[in-house]
mmCIF file of C-alpha atoms in Angstrom:
data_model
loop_
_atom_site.group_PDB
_atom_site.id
_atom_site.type_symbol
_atom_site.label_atom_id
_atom_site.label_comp_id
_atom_site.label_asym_id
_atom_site.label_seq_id
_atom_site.Cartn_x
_atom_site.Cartn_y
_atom_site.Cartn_z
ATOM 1 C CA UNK A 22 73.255 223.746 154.679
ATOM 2 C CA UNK A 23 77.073 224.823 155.020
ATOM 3 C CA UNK A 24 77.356 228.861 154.158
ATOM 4 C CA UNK A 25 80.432 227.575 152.049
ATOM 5 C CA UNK A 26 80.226 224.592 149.846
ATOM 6 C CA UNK A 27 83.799 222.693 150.279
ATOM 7 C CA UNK A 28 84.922 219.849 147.959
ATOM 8 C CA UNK A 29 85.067 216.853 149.993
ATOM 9 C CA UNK A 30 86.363 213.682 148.795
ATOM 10 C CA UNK A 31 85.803 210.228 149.765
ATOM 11 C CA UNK A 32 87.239 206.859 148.851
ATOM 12 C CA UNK A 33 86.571 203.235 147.952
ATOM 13 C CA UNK A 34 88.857 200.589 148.315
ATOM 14 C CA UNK A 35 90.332 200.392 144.539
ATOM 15 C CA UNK A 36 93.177 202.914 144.613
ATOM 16 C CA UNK A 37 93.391 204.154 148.401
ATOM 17 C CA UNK A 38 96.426 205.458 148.141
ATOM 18 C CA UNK A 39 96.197 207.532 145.596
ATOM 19 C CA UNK A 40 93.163 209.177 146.960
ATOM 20 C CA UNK A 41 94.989 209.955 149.875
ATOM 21 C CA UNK A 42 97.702 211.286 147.565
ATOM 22 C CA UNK A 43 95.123 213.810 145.764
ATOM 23 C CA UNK A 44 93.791 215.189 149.151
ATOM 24 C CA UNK A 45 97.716 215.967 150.161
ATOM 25 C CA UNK A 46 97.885 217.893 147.145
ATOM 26 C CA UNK A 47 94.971 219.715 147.287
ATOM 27 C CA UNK A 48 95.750 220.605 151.133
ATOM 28 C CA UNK A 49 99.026 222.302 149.587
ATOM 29 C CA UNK A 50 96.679 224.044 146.607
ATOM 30 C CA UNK A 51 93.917 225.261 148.922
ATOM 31 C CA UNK A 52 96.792 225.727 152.077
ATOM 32 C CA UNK A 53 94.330 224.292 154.520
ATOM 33 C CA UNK A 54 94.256 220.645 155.450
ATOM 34 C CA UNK A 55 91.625 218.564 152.983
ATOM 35 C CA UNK A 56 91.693 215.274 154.695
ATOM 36 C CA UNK A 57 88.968 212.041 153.237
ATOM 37 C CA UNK A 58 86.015 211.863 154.517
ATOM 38 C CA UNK A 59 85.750 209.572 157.208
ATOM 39 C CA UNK A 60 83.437 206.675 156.070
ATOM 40 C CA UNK A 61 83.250 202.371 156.068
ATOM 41 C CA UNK A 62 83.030 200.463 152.862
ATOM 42 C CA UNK A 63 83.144 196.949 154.007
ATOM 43 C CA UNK A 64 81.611 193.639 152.784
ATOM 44 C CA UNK A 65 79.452 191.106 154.650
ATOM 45 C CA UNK A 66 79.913 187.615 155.055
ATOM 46 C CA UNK A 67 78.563 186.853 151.797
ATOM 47 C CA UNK A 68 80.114 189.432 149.610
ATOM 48 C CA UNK A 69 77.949 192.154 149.859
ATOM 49 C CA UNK A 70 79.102 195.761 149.750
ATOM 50 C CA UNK A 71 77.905 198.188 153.117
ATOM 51 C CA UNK A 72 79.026 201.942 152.670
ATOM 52 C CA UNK A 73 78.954 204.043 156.119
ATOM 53 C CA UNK A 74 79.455 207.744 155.741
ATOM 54 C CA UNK A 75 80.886 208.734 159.124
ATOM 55 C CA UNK A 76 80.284 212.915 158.390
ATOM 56 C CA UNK A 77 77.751 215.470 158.188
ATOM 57 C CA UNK A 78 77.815 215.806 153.969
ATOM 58 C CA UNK A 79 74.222 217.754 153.498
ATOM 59 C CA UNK A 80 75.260 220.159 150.570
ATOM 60 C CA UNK A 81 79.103 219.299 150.176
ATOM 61 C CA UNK A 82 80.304 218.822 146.756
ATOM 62 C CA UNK A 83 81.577 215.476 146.509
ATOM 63 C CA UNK A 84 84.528 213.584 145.005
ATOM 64 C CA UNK A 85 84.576 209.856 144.931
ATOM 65 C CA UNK A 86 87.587 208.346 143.953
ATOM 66 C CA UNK A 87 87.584 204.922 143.147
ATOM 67 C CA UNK A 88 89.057 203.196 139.981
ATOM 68 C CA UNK A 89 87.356 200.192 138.426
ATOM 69 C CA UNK A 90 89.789 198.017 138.155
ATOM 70 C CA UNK A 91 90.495 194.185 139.202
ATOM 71 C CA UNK A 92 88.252 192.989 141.101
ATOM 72 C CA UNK A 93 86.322 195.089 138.572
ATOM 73 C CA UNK A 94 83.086 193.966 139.530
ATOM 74 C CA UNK A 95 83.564 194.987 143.012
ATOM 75 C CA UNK A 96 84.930 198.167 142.661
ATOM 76 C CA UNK A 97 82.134 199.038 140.307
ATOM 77 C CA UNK A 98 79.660 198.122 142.724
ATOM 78 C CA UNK A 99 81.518 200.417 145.855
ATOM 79 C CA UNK A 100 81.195 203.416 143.855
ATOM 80 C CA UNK A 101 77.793 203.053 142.780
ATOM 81 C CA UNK A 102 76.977 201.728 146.616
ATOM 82 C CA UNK A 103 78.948 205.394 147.972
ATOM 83 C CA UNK A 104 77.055 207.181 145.067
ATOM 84 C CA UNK A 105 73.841 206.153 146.655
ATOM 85 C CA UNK A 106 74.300 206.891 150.658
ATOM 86 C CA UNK A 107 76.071 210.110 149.247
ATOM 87 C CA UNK A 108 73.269 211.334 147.653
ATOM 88 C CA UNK A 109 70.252 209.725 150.307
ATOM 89 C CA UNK A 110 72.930 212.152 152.801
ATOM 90 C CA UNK A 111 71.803 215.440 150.873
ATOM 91 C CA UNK A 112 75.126 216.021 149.263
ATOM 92 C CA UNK A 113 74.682 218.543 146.568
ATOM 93 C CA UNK A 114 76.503 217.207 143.797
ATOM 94 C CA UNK A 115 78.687 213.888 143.883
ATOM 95 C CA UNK A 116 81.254 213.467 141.240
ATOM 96 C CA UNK A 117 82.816 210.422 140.343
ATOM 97 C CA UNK A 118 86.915 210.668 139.833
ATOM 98 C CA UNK A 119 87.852 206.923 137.824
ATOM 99 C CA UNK A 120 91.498 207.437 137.341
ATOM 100 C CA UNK A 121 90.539 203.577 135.706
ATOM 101 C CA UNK A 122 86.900 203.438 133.980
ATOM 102 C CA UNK A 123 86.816 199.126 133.777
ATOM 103 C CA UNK A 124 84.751 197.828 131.129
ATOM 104 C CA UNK A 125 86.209 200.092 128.433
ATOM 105 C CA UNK A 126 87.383 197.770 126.447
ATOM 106 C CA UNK A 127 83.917 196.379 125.713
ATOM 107 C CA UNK A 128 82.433 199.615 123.490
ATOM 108 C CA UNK A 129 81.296 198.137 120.497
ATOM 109 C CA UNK A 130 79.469 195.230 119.069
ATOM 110 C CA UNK A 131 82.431 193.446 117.841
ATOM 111 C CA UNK A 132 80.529 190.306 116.616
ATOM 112 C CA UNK A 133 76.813 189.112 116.699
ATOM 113 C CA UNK A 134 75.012 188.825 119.857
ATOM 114 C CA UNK A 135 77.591 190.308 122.363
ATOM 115 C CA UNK A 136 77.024 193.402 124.729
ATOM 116 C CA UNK A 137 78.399 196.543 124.741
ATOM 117 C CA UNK A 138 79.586 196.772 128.549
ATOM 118 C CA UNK A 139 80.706 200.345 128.524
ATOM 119 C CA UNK A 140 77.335 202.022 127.794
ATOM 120 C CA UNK A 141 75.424 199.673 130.794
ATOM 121 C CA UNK A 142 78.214 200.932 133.093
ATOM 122 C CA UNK A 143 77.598 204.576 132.208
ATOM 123 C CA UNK A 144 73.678 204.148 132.437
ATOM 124 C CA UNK A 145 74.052 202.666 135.881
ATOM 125 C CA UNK A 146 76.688 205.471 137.311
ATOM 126 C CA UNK A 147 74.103 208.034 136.021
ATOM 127 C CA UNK A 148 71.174 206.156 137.687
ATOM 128 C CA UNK A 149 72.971 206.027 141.044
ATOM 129 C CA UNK A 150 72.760 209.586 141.042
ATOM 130 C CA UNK A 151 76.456 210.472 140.036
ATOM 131 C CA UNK A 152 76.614 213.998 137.890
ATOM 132 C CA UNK A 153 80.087 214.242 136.617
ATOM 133 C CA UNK A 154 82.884 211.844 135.539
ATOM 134 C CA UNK A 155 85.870 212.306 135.296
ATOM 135 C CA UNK A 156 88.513 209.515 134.109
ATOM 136 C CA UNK A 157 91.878 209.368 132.346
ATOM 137 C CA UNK A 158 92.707 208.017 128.889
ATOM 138 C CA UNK A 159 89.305 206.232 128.305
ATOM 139 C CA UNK A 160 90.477 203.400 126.372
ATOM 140 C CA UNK A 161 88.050 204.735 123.246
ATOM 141 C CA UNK A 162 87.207 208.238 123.166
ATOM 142 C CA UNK A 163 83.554 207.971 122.246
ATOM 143 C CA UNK A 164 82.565 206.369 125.658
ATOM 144 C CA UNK A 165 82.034 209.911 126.541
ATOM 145 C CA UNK A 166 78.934 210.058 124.777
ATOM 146 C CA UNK A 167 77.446 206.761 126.553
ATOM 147 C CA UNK A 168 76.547 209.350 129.438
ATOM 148 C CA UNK A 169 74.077 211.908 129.376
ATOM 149 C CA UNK A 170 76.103 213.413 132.186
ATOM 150 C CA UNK A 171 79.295 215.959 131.836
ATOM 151 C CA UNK A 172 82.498 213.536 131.277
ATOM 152 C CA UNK A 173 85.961 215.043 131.686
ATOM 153 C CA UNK A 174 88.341 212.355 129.991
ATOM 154 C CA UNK A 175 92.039 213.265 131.438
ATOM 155 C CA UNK A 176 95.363 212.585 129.561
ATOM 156 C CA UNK A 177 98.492 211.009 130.494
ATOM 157 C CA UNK A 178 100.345 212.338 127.629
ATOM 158 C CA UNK A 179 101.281 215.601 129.165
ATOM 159 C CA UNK A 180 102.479 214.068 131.916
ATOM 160 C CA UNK A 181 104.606 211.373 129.977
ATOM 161 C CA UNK A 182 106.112 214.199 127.736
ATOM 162 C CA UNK A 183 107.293 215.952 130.943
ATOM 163 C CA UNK A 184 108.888 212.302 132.345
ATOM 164 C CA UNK A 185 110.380 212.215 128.655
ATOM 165 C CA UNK A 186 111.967 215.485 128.217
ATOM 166 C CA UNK A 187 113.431 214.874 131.949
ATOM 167 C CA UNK A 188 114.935 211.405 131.045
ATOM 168 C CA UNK A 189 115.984 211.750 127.419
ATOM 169 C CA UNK A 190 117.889 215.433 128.615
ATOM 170 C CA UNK A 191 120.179 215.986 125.523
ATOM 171 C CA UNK A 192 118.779 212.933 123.369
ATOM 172 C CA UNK A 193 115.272 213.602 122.022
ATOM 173 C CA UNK A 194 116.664 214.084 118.754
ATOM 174 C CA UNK A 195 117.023 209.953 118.722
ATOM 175 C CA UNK A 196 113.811 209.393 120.196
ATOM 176 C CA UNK A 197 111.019 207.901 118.389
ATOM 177 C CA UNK A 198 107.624 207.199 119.221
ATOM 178 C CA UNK A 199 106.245 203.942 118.794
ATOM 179 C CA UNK A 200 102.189 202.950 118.185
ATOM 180 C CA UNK A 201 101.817 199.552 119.079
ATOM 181 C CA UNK A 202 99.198 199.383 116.993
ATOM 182 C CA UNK A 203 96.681 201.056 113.968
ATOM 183 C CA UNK A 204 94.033 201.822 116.315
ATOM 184 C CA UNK A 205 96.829 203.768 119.012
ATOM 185 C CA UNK A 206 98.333 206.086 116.125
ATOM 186 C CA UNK A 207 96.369 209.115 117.454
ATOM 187 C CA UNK A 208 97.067 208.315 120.675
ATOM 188 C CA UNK A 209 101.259 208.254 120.060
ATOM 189 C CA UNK A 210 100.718 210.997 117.309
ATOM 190 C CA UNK A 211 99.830 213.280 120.112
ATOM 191 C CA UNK A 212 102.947 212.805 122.340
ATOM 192 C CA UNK A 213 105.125 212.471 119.220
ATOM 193 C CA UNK A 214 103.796 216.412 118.624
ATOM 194 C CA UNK A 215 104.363 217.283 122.448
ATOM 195 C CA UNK A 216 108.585 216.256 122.131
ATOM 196 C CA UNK A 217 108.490 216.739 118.554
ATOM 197 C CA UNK A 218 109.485 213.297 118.131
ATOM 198 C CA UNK A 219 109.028 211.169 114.485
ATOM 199 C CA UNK A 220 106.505 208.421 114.731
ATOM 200 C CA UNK A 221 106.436 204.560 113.446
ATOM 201 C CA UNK A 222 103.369 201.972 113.959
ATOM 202 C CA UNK A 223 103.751 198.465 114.252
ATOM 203 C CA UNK A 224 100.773 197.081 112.508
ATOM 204 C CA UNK A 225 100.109 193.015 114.009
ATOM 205 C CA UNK A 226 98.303 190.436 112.460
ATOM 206 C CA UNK A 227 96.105 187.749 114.282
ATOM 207 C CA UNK A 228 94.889 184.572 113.408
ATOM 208 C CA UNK A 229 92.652 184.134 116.304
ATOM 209 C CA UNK A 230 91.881 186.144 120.052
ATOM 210 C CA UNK A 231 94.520 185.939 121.881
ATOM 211 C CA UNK A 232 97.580 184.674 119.617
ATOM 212 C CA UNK A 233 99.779 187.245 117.477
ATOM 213 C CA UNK A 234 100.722 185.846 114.076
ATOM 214 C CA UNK A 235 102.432 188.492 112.614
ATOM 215 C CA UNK A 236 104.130 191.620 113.144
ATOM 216 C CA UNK A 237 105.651 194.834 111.230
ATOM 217 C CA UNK A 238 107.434 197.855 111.794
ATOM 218 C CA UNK A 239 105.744 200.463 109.577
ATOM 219 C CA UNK A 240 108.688 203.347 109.410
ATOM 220 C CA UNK A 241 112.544 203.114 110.022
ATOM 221 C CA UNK A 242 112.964 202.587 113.858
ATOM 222 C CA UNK A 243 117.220 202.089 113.177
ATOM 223 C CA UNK A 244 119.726 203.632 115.528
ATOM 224 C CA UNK A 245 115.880 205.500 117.313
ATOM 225 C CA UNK A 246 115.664 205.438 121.419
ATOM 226 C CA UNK A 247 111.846 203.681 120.702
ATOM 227 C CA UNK A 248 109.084 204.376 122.958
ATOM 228 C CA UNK A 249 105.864 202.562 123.065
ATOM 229 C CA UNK A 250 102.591 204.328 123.750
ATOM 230 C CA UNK A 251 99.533 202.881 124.417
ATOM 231 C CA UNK A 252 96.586 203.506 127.224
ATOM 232 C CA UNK A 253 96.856 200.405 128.985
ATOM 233 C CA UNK A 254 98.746 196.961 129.742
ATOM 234 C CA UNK A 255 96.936 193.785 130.335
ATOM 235 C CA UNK A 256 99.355 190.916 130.378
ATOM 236 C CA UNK A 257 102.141 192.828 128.401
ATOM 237 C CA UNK A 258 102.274 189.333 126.120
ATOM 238 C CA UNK A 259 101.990 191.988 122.836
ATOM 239 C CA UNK A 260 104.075 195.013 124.251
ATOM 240 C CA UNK A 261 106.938 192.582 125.157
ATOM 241 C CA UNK A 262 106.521 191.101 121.474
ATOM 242 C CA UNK A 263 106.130 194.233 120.154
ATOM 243 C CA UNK A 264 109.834 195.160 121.902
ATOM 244 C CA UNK A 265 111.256 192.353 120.135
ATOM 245 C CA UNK A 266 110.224 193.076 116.820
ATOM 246 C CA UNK A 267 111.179 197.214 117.360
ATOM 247 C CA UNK A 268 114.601 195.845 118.444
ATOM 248 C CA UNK A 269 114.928 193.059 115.031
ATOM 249 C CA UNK A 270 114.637 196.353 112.845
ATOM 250 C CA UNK A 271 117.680 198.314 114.324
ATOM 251 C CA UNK A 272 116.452 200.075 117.042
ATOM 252 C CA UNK A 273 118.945 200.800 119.771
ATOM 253 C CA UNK A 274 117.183 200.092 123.122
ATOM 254 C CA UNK A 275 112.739 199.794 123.599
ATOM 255 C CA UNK A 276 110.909 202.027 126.997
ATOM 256 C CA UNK A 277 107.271 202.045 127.107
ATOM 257 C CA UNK A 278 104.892 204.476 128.713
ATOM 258 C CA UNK A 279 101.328 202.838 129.337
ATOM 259 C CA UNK A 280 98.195 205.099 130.842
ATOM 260 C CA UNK A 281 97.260 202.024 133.031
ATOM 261 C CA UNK A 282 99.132 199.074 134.392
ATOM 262 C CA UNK A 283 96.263 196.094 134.710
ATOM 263 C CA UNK A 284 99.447 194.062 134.696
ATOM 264 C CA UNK A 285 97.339 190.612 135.393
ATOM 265 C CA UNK A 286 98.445 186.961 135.380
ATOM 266 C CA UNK A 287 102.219 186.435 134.023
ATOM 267 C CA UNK A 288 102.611 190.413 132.933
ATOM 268 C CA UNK A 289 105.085 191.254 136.006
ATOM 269 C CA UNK A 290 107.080 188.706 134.977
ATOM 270 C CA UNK A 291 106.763 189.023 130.947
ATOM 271 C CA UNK A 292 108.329 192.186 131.763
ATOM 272 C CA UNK A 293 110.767 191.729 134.074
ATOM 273 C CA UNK A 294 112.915 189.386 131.442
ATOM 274 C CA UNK A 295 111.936 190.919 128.559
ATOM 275 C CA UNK A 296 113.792 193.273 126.324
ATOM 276 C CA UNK A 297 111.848 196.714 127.742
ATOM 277 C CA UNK A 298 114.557 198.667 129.157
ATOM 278 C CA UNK A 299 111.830 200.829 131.002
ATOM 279 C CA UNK A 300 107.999 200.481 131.538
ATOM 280 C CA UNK A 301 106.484 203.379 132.563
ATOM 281 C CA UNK A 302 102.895 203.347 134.062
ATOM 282 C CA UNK A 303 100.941 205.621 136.054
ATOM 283 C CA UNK A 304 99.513 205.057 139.296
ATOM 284 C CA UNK A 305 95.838 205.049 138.637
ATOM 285 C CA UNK A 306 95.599 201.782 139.064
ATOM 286 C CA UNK A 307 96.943 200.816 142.508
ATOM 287 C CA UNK A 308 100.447 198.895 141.662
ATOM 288 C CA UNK A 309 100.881 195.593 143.206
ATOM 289 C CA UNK A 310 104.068 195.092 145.341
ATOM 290 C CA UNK A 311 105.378 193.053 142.509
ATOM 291 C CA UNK A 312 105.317 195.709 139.890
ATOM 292 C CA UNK A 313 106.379 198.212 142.493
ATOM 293 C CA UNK A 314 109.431 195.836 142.890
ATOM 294 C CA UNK A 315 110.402 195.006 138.904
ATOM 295 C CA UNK A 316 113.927 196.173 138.262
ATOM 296 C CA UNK A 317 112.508 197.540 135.316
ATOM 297 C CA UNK A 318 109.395 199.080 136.074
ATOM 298 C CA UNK A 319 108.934 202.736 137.306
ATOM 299 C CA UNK A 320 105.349 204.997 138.558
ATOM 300 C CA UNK A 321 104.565 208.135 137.723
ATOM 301 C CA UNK A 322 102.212 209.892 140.058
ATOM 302 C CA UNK A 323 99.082 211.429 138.863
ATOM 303 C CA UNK A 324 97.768 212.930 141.845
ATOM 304 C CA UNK A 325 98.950 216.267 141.367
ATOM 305 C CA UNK A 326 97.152 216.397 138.228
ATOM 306 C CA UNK A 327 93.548 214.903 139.364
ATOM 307 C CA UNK A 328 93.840 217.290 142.666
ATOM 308 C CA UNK A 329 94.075 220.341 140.413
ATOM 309 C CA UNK A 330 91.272 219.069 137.840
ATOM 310 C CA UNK A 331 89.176 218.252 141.089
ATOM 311 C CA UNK A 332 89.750 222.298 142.151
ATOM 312 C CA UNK A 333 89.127 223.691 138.761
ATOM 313 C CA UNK A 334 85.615 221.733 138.590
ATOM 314 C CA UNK A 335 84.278 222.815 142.049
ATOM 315 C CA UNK A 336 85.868 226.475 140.881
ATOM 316 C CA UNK A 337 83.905 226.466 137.909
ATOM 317 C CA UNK A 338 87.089 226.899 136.414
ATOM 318 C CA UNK A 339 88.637 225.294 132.450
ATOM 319 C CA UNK A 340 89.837 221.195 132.630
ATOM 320 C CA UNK A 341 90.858 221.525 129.440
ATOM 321 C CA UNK A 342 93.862 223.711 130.129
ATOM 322 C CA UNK A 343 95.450 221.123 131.927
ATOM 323 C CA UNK A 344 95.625 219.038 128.623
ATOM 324 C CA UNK A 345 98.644 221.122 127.890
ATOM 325 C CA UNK A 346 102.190 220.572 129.416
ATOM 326 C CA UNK A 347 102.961 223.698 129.437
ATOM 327 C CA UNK A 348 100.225 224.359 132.648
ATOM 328 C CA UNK A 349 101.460 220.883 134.166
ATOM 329 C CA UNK A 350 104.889 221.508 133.976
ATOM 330 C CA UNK A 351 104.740 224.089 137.432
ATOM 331 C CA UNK A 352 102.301 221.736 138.796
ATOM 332 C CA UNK A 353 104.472 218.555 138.255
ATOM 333 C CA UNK A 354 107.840 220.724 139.158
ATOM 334 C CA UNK A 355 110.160 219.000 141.349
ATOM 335 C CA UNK A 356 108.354 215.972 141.095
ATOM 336 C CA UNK A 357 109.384 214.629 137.207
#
């Protein structure tokens, strides 16, 4: 067993890049190279998943990073497929870092005789021997307490408040933050407080899954710089709508900020002619070369922010103090 135990992380195939981006990052923390561990995760002929660890990881404390997003069901299964050869290899503790946690959206009984997805993921990431989580903007707060293991549940509104005080330089007084629904007013509350920004809500009405009947501006949005806040963005059929209807009561122009771009099916281009004059996501999902290539579409990075939540755990040190913009602003400098 190493005299020193060193964070080492290792990567599935979901979000590469950005994994690659967090080791960077913590190379210029620590000021010694941190490089991924070198390891396989390939697939047989027949779909299944074979993880190869390549490095000597008896009592390392380990990072995986690997989102859960599309093809969900894949990803899901790398990291709990890593999780396992990780800890049959002796690491000491394993970690897993989900910029995306999939299955999010299913974390309640919403009718009769349904599942709740959510809590079967967390039961089988704790049974593959992971100890930690640690995720951004779960898409409901109370998945936390599906695990009986330590979550640390990220946010992407410091980050966004940074992006908006850089942008809106000299306008924030006509800035107004935008819910894009009931169930996202805490959510945009919270970033309204960071700029000290007023807030609206646009409440929407459906008749059935999938079709919008209905919707309202709740607050006056007139002459306001709008932005929409919300944790993630499927097929941007609502947020488009939802520009439309910000723009019919006076507003002067519509950005959105959005913790996760799914962006699946027809979103790239729902976007690309709608009214949105910006859409801002984050890179925890891995964007596709379309959205990377949408005149009206821009990334923010969240690297530096999962590197220095990654060094405060194996420290021992708060993760909660980088909840405030105020600690991510020297962090993020020159980047915003």
């Amino acid at each position: 067993m190493p005299t020193v135990i060193e964070p080492k992380i290792i990567s599935g195939n979901a979000n590469r890049p950005l994994a690659e981006s967090v080791a960077r990052r913590m190379s210029l923390y620590r000021g010694m190279s941190v490089n991924l561990v070198d390891a396989r995760v390939e697939r047989f002929n027949d779909g299944e998943i074979f993880v190869e660890v390549f490095e000597n990881v008896r009592g390392e404390d380990m990072y995986i990073m690997q989102s859960t997003s599309n093809p969900a069901n894949d990803n899901l299964m790398e990291l709990l497929i890593m999780a396992d050869a990780l800890r049959r290899s002796s690491a000491s503790r394993i970690t897993a870092v989900m910029p995306y946690f999939g299955y999010a959206r299913q974390d309640r009984r919403t009718k009769a005789r349904t599942p709740i997805s959510a809590k079967l993921v967390a039961n089988m990431i704790a049974e593959a021997g992971i100890e930690r989580v640690l995720t951004m903007d779960l898409h409901a707060a109370q998945i936390q307490g599906f695990f009986d293991i330590p979550v640390d549940n990220l946010y992407a509104s410091p980050i966004f408040a940074l992006d908006i005080k850089n942008q809106f330089k000299g306008q924030l007084e006509d800035v107004m933050i935008v819910s894009p629904d009931v169930g996202g007013v805490a959510r945009a509350r919270e970033l309204a407080k960071r700029i000290n920004a007023p807030l609206s809500i646009v409440d929407k009405r459906r008749e059935k899954p999938g079709e919008i009947a209905e919707m309202t501006v709740i607050g006056n949005v007139e002459g306001k710089k709008c932005i929409v806040v919300d944790d993630m963005c499927d097929t941007a059929g609502t947020l488009c709508k939802a520009a439309e209807v910000i723009l019919e009561h006076g507003a002067t122009e519509v950005h959105a900020y959005i913790s996760h771009g799914v962006m699946s099916g027809p979103a790239v281009e729902r976007v690309s002619n709608s009214v949105l004059k910006t859409l801002v996501l984050t890179d925890t999902i891995q964007p596709t070369d379309a959205v990377k290539n949408a005149p009206n579409i821009r990334i923010l990075p969240t690297a530096p922010l999962f590197a220095q939540s990654i060094m405060n755990i194996w420290n021992g040190h708060s993760v909660s103090s980088l909840f405030e913009t105020d600690v991510l602003g020297p962090i993020y400098e020159g980047i915003l």
